[in-house]
Short mmCIF file of N, CA and C in Angstrom, two decimals:
data_model
loop_
_atom_site.label_atom_id
_atom_site.label_comp_id
_atom_site.label_asym_id
_atom_site.label_seq_id
_atom_site.Cartn_x
_atom_site.Cartn_y
_atom_site.Cartn_z
N MET L 642 0.87 -1.17 -0.01
CA MET L 642 0.02 0.01 -0.02
C MET L 642 0.90 1.23 -0.01
N GLU L 643 0.59 2.13 -0.84
CA GLU L 643 1.33 3.38 -1.00
C GLU L 643 0.72 4.48 -0.12
N ILE L 644 1.47 5.53 0.13
CA ILE L 644 0.99 6.69 0.92
C ILE L 644 -0.21 7.30 0.25
N ASN L 645 -0.29 7.34 -1.05
CA ASN L 645 -1.43 7.91 -1.76
C ASN L 645 -2.68 7.10 -1.48
N ASP L 646 -2.53 5.78 -1.33
CA ASP L 646 -3.72 4.94 -1.02
C ASP L 646 -4.25 5.28 0.39
N ILE L 647 -3.37 5.55 1.34
CA ILE L 647 -3.76 5.91 2.68
C ILE L 647 -4.50 7.26 2.65
N LYS L 648 -3.95 8.21 1.86
CA LYS L 648 -4.60 9.50 1.71
C LYS L 648 -5.98 9.36 1.14
N GLU L 649 -6.15 8.46 0.22
CA GLU L 649 -7.48 8.23 -0.39
C GLU L 649 -8.46 7.68 0.65
N LEU L 650 -7.97 6.79 1.51
CA LEU L 650 -8.81 6.29 2.59
C LEU L 650 -9.25 7.40 3.54
N ILE L 651 -8.32 8.30 3.88
CA ILE L 651 -8.63 9.42 4.73
C ILE L 651 -9.68 10.32 4.09
N GLU L 652 -9.54 10.59 2.82
CA GLU L 652 -10.52 11.43 2.11
C GLU L 652 -11.87 10.75 2.07
N LEU L 653 -11.86 9.41 1.92
CA LEU L 653 -13.12 8.65 1.89
C LEU L 653 -13.86 8.83 3.25
N ILE L 654 -13.14 8.77 4.33
CA ILE L 654 -13.77 8.98 5.65
C ILE L 654 -14.31 10.38 5.81
N LYS L 655 -13.56 11.37 5.32
CA LYS L 655 -14.01 12.76 5.44
C LYS L 655 -15.26 13.03 4.64
N GLU L 656 -15.39 12.43 3.46
CA GLU L 656 -16.50 12.73 2.56
C GLU L 656 -17.75 11.90 2.77
N THR L 657 -17.69 10.90 3.62
CA THR L 657 -18.83 10.05 3.86
C THR L 657 -19.19 10.02 5.33
N ASP L 658 -20.20 9.24 5.65
CA ASP L 658 -20.60 9.02 7.05
C ASP L 658 -19.79 7.93 7.73
N ILE L 659 -18.86 7.36 7.03
CA ILE L 659 -18.04 6.30 7.62
C ILE L 659 -17.19 6.89 8.74
N THR L 660 -17.18 6.18 9.89
CA THR L 660 -16.43 6.69 11.01
C THR L 660 -15.20 5.83 11.31
N GLU L 661 -15.10 4.64 10.69
CA GLU L 661 -13.99 3.76 10.97
C GLU L 661 -13.72 2.84 9.81
N ILE L 662 -12.44 2.68 9.46
CA ILE L 662 -12.07 1.75 8.40
C ILE L 662 -10.90 0.87 8.92
N HIS L 663 -11.03 -0.44 8.67
CA HIS L 663 -9.95 -1.38 8.99
C HIS L 663 -9.48 -1.96 7.66
N TYR L 664 -8.17 -1.91 7.42
CA TYR L 664 -7.61 -2.46 6.20
C TYR L 664 -6.45 -3.39 6.60
N GLU L 665 -6.48 -4.60 6.00
CA GLU L 665 -5.40 -5.56 6.30
C GLU L 665 -5.07 -6.31 5.03
N LYS L 666 -3.78 -6.30 4.71
CA LYS L 666 -3.33 -7.06 3.51
C LYS L 666 -1.83 -7.31 3.66
N ASP L 667 -1.45 -8.58 3.42
CA ASP L 667 -0.06 -9.01 3.47
C ASP L 667 0.66 -8.56 4.74
N GLY L 668 0.01 -8.68 5.87
CA GLY L 668 0.65 -8.35 7.16
C GLY L 668 0.57 -6.89 7.52
N LEU L 669 0.11 -6.05 6.62
CA LEU L 669 -0.07 -4.64 6.90
C LEU L 669 -1.49 -4.37 7.42
N LYS L 670 -1.55 -3.74 8.60
CA LYS L 670 -2.83 -3.43 9.20
C LYS L 670 -2.98 -1.92 9.36
N ILE L 671 -4.07 -1.39 8.89
CA ILE L 671 -4.32 0.03 9.02
C ILE L 671 -5.76 0.20 9.56
N THR L 672 -5.87 1.01 10.62
CA THR L 672 -7.19 1.36 11.16
C THR L 672 -7.30 2.87 11.19
N LEU L 673 -8.31 3.41 10.56
CA LEU L 673 -8.58 4.87 10.57
C LEU L 673 -9.89 5.08 11.27
N LYS L 674 -9.93 6.02 12.25
CA LYS L 674 -11.16 6.30 12.97
C LYS L 674 -11.38 7.78 12.94
N ARG L 675 -12.69 8.13 12.87
CA ARG L 675 -13.08 9.52 12.91
C ARG L 675 -14.26 9.62 13.84
N GLU L 676 -14.22 10.65 14.72
CA GLU L 676 -15.36 10.89 15.58
C GLU L 676 -16.49 11.39 14.73
N SER L 677 -17.71 10.92 15.05
CA SER L 677 -18.86 11.46 14.33
C SER L 677 -19.03 12.91 14.73
N THR L 678 -19.60 13.75 13.89
CA THR L 678 -19.77 15.15 14.20
C THR L 678 -20.66 15.36 15.43
N ALA L 679 -21.66 14.51 15.60
CA ALA L 679 -22.55 14.62 16.77
C ALA L 679 -21.78 14.31 18.07
N ALA L 680 -20.95 13.25 17.99
CA ALA L 680 -20.14 12.92 19.22
C ALA L 680 -19.15 14.00 19.48
N ALA L 681 -18.53 14.53 18.45
CA ALA L 681 -17.56 15.61 18.67
C ALA L 681 -18.24 16.86 19.23
N ALA L 682 -19.44 17.18 18.73
CA ALA L 682 -20.17 18.34 19.23
C ALA L 682 -20.59 18.10 20.69
N ALA L 683 -21.03 16.89 21.02
CA ALA L 683 -21.45 16.59 22.39
C ALA L 683 -20.25 16.67 23.30
N THR L 684 -19.13 16.15 22.89
CA THR L 684 -17.90 16.23 23.70
C THR L 684 -17.49 17.69 23.93
N ALA L 685 -17.51 18.47 22.83
CA ALA L 685 -17.18 19.90 22.96
C ALA L 685 -18.16 20.62 23.86
N ALA L 686 -19.43 20.31 23.75
CA ALA L 686 -20.47 20.94 24.56
C ALA L 686 -20.28 20.60 26.03
N SER L 687 -19.99 19.30 26.30
CA SER L 687 -19.84 18.91 27.69
C SER L 687 -18.57 19.54 28.28
N VAL L 688 -17.55 19.69 27.53
CA VAL L 688 -16.37 20.39 27.99
C VAL L 688 -16.69 21.85 28.27
N ALA L 689 -17.41 22.51 27.40
CA ALA L 689 -17.77 23.92 27.59
C ALA L 689 -18.65 24.07 28.79
N ILE L 690 -19.60 23.17 29.00
CA ILE L 690 -20.50 23.24 30.12
C ILE L 690 -19.74 23.06 31.44
N ALA L 691 -18.78 22.14 31.40
CA ALA L 691 -18.04 21.90 32.62
C ALA L 691 -17.21 23.08 33.07
N GLN L 692 -16.79 23.92 32.09
CA GLN L 692 -15.95 25.03 32.41
C GLN L 692 -16.72 26.26 32.83
N VAL L 693 -17.99 26.40 32.47
CA VAL L 693 -18.79 27.58 32.79
C VAL L 693 -19.64 27.25 33.98
N PRO L 694 -19.62 28.10 35.06
CA PRO L 694 -20.49 27.80 36.22
C PRO L 694 -21.96 27.91 35.81
N ASP L 695 -22.74 27.04 36.40
CA ASP L 695 -24.17 26.99 36.12
C ASP L 695 -24.84 28.20 36.71
N ALA L 696 -25.51 28.98 35.83
CA ALA L 696 -26.21 30.18 36.26
C ALA L 696 -27.31 29.88 37.27
N GLY L 697 -27.97 28.75 37.10
CA GLY L 697 -29.02 28.34 38.05
C GLY L 697 -28.46 28.11 39.43
N GLU L 698 -27.27 27.47 39.51
CA GLU L 698 -26.64 27.25 40.82
C GLU L 698 -26.31 28.58 41.47
N LEU L 699 -25.74 29.51 40.69
CA LEU L 699 -25.42 30.80 41.26
C LEU L 699 -26.66 31.50 41.79
N ALA L 700 -27.75 31.44 41.03
CA ALA L 700 -29.02 32.10 41.45
C ALA L 700 -29.53 31.42 42.71
N ASN L 701 -29.44 30.10 42.78
CA ASN L 701 -29.94 29.38 43.98
C ASN L 701 -29.13 29.78 45.22
N GLU L 702 -27.80 29.87 45.06
CA GLU L 702 -26.95 30.26 46.16
C GLU L 702 -27.32 31.64 46.67
N ALA L 703 -27.52 32.59 45.74
CA ALA L 703 -27.91 33.93 46.10
C ALA L 703 -29.23 33.95 46.82
N ARG L 704 -30.19 33.17 46.30
CA ARG L 704 -31.52 33.11 46.90
C ARG L 704 -31.47 32.49 48.30
N GLU L 705 -30.63 31.46 48.46
CA GLU L 705 -30.53 30.86 49.80
C GLU L 705 -29.95 31.83 50.80
N LYS L 706 -28.95 32.62 50.40
CA LYS L 706 -28.41 33.62 51.31
C LYS L 706 -29.46 34.64 51.69
N GLU L 707 -30.27 35.07 50.67
CA GLU L 707 -31.33 36.02 50.95
C GLU L 707 -32.37 35.39 51.85
N ASP L 708 -32.72 34.12 51.56
CA ASP L 708 -33.75 33.41 52.33
C ASP L 708 -33.35 33.17 53.75
N ASP L 709 -32.03 33.19 54.05
CA ASP L 709 -31.58 32.96 55.42
C ASP L 709 -32.13 34.02 56.37
N ASN L 710 -32.45 35.18 55.83
CA ASN L 710 -32.99 36.28 56.66
C ASN L 710 -34.46 36.08 56.96
N TYR L 711 -35.10 35.21 56.20
CA TYR L 711 -36.57 35.02 56.34
C TYR L 711 -36.85 33.71 57.03
N LEU L 712 -38.00 33.65 57.73
CA LEU L 712 -38.48 32.42 58.31
C LEU L 712 -39.43 31.76 57.31
N THR L 713 -39.23 30.48 57.01
CA THR L 713 -40.11 29.79 56.11
C THR L 713 -41.08 28.94 56.91
N ILE L 714 -42.35 29.16 56.68
CA ILE L 714 -43.41 28.38 57.33
C ILE L 714 -43.69 27.20 56.39
N LYS L 715 -43.53 26.02 56.91
CA LYS L 715 -43.68 24.79 56.06
C LYS L 715 -44.95 24.04 56.50
N SER L 716 -45.44 23.25 55.54
CA SER L 716 -46.67 22.46 55.83
C SER L 716 -46.31 21.31 56.78
N PRO L 717 -47.09 21.17 57.87
CA PRO L 717 -46.79 20.09 58.78
C PRO L 717 -47.47 18.78 58.36
N ILE L 718 -48.29 18.84 57.27
CA ILE L 718 -49.03 17.68 56.82
C ILE L 718 -49.20 17.73 55.30
N VAL L 719 -49.64 16.59 54.76
CA VAL L 719 -49.99 16.52 53.34
C VAL L 719 -51.47 16.89 53.25
N GLY L 720 -51.79 17.76 52.26
CA GLY L 720 -53.16 18.14 52.15
C GLY L 720 -53.38 19.17 51.07
N THR L 721 -54.50 19.89 51.18
CA THR L 721 -54.86 20.92 50.20
C THR L 721 -54.74 22.27 50.86
N PHE L 722 -54.02 23.18 50.22
CA PHE L 722 -53.74 24.53 50.75
C PHE L 722 -54.90 25.46 50.40
N TYR L 723 -55.45 26.16 51.43
CA TYR L 723 -56.48 27.15 51.24
C TYR L 723 -56.04 28.46 51.86
N ARG L 724 -56.19 29.55 51.14
CA ARG L 724 -55.79 30.86 51.67
C ARG L 724 -56.86 31.48 52.51
N SER L 725 -58.11 30.98 52.43
CA SER L 725 -59.22 31.55 53.22
C SER L 725 -60.01 30.43 53.91
N ALA L 726 -60.77 30.83 54.91
CA ALA L 726 -61.56 29.86 55.70
C ALA L 726 -62.72 29.28 54.88
N THR L 727 -63.33 30.09 54.01
CA THR L 727 -64.43 29.62 53.15
C THR L 727 -64.15 30.15 51.76
N PRO L 728 -64.76 29.53 50.74
CA PRO L 728 -64.55 30.00 49.39
C PRO L 728 -64.91 31.45 49.13
N ALA L 729 -65.90 31.95 49.85
CA ALA L 729 -66.35 33.34 49.64
C ALA L 729 -65.56 34.36 50.47
N ALA L 730 -64.84 33.90 51.49
CA ALA L 730 -64.10 34.80 52.39
C ALA L 730 -62.81 35.29 51.72
N PRO L 731 -62.36 36.48 52.11
CA PRO L 731 -61.07 36.97 51.59
C PRO L 731 -59.92 36.15 52.17
N PRO L 732 -58.73 36.17 51.54
CA PRO L 732 -57.60 35.44 52.04
C PRO L 732 -57.29 35.89 53.48
N LEU L 733 -56.77 34.94 54.24
CA LEU L 733 -56.37 35.25 55.62
C LEU L 733 -55.20 36.23 55.67
N VAL L 734 -54.28 36.12 54.74
CA VAL L 734 -53.13 37.06 54.65
C VAL L 734 -52.84 37.29 53.16
N GLU L 735 -52.25 38.45 52.92
CA GLU L 735 -51.82 38.82 51.56
C GLU L 735 -50.33 39.12 51.63
N LEU L 736 -49.69 39.13 50.46
CA LEU L 736 -48.28 39.50 50.35
C LEU L 736 -48.08 40.91 50.89
N GLY L 737 -47.10 41.09 51.80
CA GLY L 737 -46.86 42.37 52.38
C GLY L 737 -47.57 42.64 53.71
N ASP L 738 -48.52 41.77 54.10
CA ASP L 738 -49.26 41.96 55.38
C ASP L 738 -48.34 41.75 56.56
N SER L 739 -48.58 42.51 57.60
CA SER L 739 -47.92 42.31 58.87
C SER L 739 -48.73 41.25 59.63
N VAL L 740 -47.99 40.29 60.24
CA VAL L 740 -48.64 39.22 60.98
C VAL L 740 -48.10 39.16 62.39
N ARG L 741 -48.92 38.59 63.29
CA ARG L 741 -48.51 38.39 64.69
C ARG L 741 -48.26 36.90 64.93
N LYS L 742 -47.47 36.63 65.93
CA LYS L 742 -47.24 35.24 66.29
C LYS L 742 -48.56 34.62 66.71
N GLY L 743 -48.88 33.45 66.14
CA GLY L 743 -50.13 32.75 66.44
C GLY L 743 -51.27 33.09 65.51
N GLN L 744 -51.08 34.10 64.61
CA GLN L 744 -52.13 34.46 63.65
C GLN L 744 -52.25 33.42 62.60
N ALA L 745 -53.50 33.06 62.20
CA ALA L 745 -53.72 32.08 61.14
C ALA L 745 -53.29 32.63 59.80
N LEU L 746 -52.50 31.85 59.08
CA LEU L 746 -52.01 32.25 57.76
C LEU L 746 -52.78 31.57 56.63
N CYS L 747 -53.13 30.32 56.87
CA CYS L 747 -53.84 29.57 55.84
C CYS L 747 -54.47 28.34 56.51
N ILE L 748 -55.11 27.52 55.67
CA ILE L 748 -55.68 26.27 56.16
C ILE L 748 -55.20 25.18 55.24
N VAL L 749 -54.77 24.06 55.85
CA VAL L 749 -54.40 22.85 55.07
C VAL L 749 -55.42 21.80 55.45
N GLU L 750 -56.19 21.39 54.43
CA GLU L 750 -57.20 20.34 54.65
C GLU L 750 -56.55 18.98 54.43
N ALA L 751 -56.76 18.09 55.40
CA ALA L 751 -56.27 16.75 55.29
C ALA L 751 -57.35 15.80 55.83
N MET L 752 -57.82 14.92 54.97
CA MET L 752 -58.85 13.95 55.33
C MET L 752 -60.08 14.63 55.94
N LYS L 753 -60.53 15.68 55.33
CA LYS L 753 -61.73 16.45 55.70
C LYS L 753 -61.55 17.20 57.02
N LEU L 754 -60.34 17.27 57.55
CA LEU L 754 -60.05 18.09 58.72
C LEU L 754 -59.36 19.37 58.28
N MET L 755 -59.86 20.51 58.77
CA MET L 755 -59.27 21.79 58.43
C MET L 755 -58.25 22.19 59.49
N ASN L 756 -56.97 22.28 59.11
CA ASN L 756 -55.90 22.58 60.02
C ASN L 756 -55.40 24.03 59.77
N GLU L 757 -55.55 24.89 60.77
CA GLU L 757 -55.04 26.26 60.63
C GLU L 757 -53.52 26.22 60.79
N ILE L 758 -52.83 26.89 59.88
CA ILE L 758 -51.39 27.02 59.99
C ILE L 758 -51.14 28.44 60.52
N GLU L 759 -50.43 28.55 61.59
CA GLU L 759 -50.24 29.83 62.26
C GLU L 759 -48.83 30.34 62.09
N SER L 760 -48.69 31.67 62.20
CA SER L 760 -47.38 32.29 62.16
C SER L 760 -46.60 31.97 63.43
N GLU L 761 -45.31 31.72 63.26
CA GLU L 761 -44.47 31.41 64.40
C GLU L 761 -43.81 32.65 64.98
N VAL L 762 -43.87 33.77 64.24
CA VAL L 762 -43.23 35.02 64.71
C VAL L 762 -44.05 36.21 64.24
N ASN L 763 -43.77 37.38 64.80
CA ASN L 763 -44.25 38.66 64.31
C ASN L 763 -43.40 39.00 63.12
N GLY L 764 -44.04 39.50 62.07
CA GLY L 764 -43.28 39.90 60.87
C GLY L 764 -44.13 40.30 59.71
N THR L 765 -43.52 40.26 58.52
CA THR L 765 -44.18 40.64 57.29
C THR L 765 -44.12 39.50 56.28
N ILE L 766 -45.26 39.21 55.61
CA ILE L 766 -45.28 38.16 54.59
C ILE L 766 -44.50 38.65 53.37
N VAL L 767 -43.45 37.92 52.99
CA VAL L 767 -42.66 38.31 51.80
C VAL L 767 -42.88 37.38 50.63
N LYS L 768 -43.39 36.19 50.88
CA LYS L 768 -43.63 35.25 49.80
C LYS L 768 -44.73 34.27 50.17
N ILE L 769 -45.63 33.99 49.20
CA ILE L 769 -46.64 32.96 49.33
C ILE L 769 -46.36 31.95 48.23
N PHE L 770 -46.06 30.72 48.63
CA PHE L 770 -45.57 29.71 47.68
C PHE L 770 -46.66 29.02 46.86
N HIS L 771 -47.92 29.01 47.34
CA HIS L 771 -48.94 28.22 46.66
C HIS L 771 -50.21 29.06 46.35
N GLU L 772 -50.89 28.63 45.33
CA GLU L 772 -52.18 29.18 44.97
C GLU L 772 -53.27 28.48 45.77
N ASN L 773 -54.40 29.13 45.91
CA ASN L 773 -55.53 28.55 46.60
C ASN L 773 -55.98 27.23 45.96
N GLY L 774 -56.17 26.21 46.80
CA GLY L 774 -56.68 24.93 46.32
C GLY L 774 -55.65 23.99 45.77
N THR L 775 -54.36 24.30 45.93
CA THR L 775 -53.31 23.44 45.45
C THR L 775 -52.89 22.40 46.50
N ALA L 776 -52.40 21.29 46.03
CA ALA L 776 -51.90 20.21 46.94
C ALA L 776 -50.57 20.59 47.49
N VAL L 777 -50.34 20.28 48.77
CA VAL L 777 -49.04 20.50 49.40
C VAL L 777 -48.57 19.23 50.05
N GLU L 778 -47.26 19.07 50.11
CA GLU L 778 -46.65 17.91 50.72
C GLU L 778 -46.12 18.26 52.11
N TYR L 779 -45.81 17.26 52.93
CA TYR L 779 -45.23 17.49 54.23
C TYR L 779 -43.86 18.19 54.04
N GLY L 780 -43.65 19.25 54.81
CA GLY L 780 -42.38 19.97 54.79
C GLY L 780 -42.23 20.93 53.64
N GLU L 781 -43.20 21.06 52.79
CA GLU L 781 -43.18 21.97 51.65
C GLU L 781 -43.40 23.41 52.14
N PRO L 782 -42.61 24.39 51.63
CA PRO L 782 -42.78 25.78 52.09
C PRO L 782 -44.15 26.32 51.70
N LEU L 783 -44.76 27.06 52.63
CA LEU L 783 -46.03 27.71 52.40
C LEU L 783 -45.85 29.24 52.32
N PHE L 784 -45.11 29.81 53.27
CA PHE L 784 -44.92 31.23 53.39
C PHE L 784 -43.48 31.53 53.79
N GLN L 785 -43.04 32.74 53.41
CA GLN L 785 -41.81 33.27 53.97
C GLN L 785 -42.16 34.55 54.70
N ILE L 786 -41.62 34.69 55.89
CA ILE L 786 -41.91 35.85 56.74
C ILE L 786 -40.59 36.52 57.09
N ASN L 787 -40.59 37.86 56.92
CA ASN L 787 -39.46 38.66 57.39
C ASN L 787 -39.72 38.99 58.84
N PRO L 788 -39.04 38.32 59.78
CA PRO L 788 -39.32 38.56 61.19
C PRO L 788 -38.96 39.98 61.64
N LEU L 789 -39.73 40.50 62.62
CA LEU L 789 -39.42 41.84 63.12
C LEU L 789 -38.38 41.74 64.21
#
């Protein structure tokens, strides 16, 4: 096999979808491999992703630091979150409302029992995590309060 023959095999790989060629004749063995463009792109993308910090992680870290100043009221049970005592009544609290320790913030219904969730501190409501009538899990955040 001449050098020109090897060059022709290389050109064949470049011009087609072939990613690997094995050639063997009279004790001469040649193997030519080429990464597929998709694999090369995936490798390049994973390398680029590994080098750039994840913006979502940075945002979560910043949010966690901010949230450290707030008290998070979590659901003590699995159930349905209600912002008011009855469907026709106004919500017990709104965003920005001042609350007192022991004040009812919402109701979580579990097995037809209505459980009032109360504020643990005096403060201001800074975040309401759920819409009226949504399902909540045990330990899931319901409210964030900026304590006084």
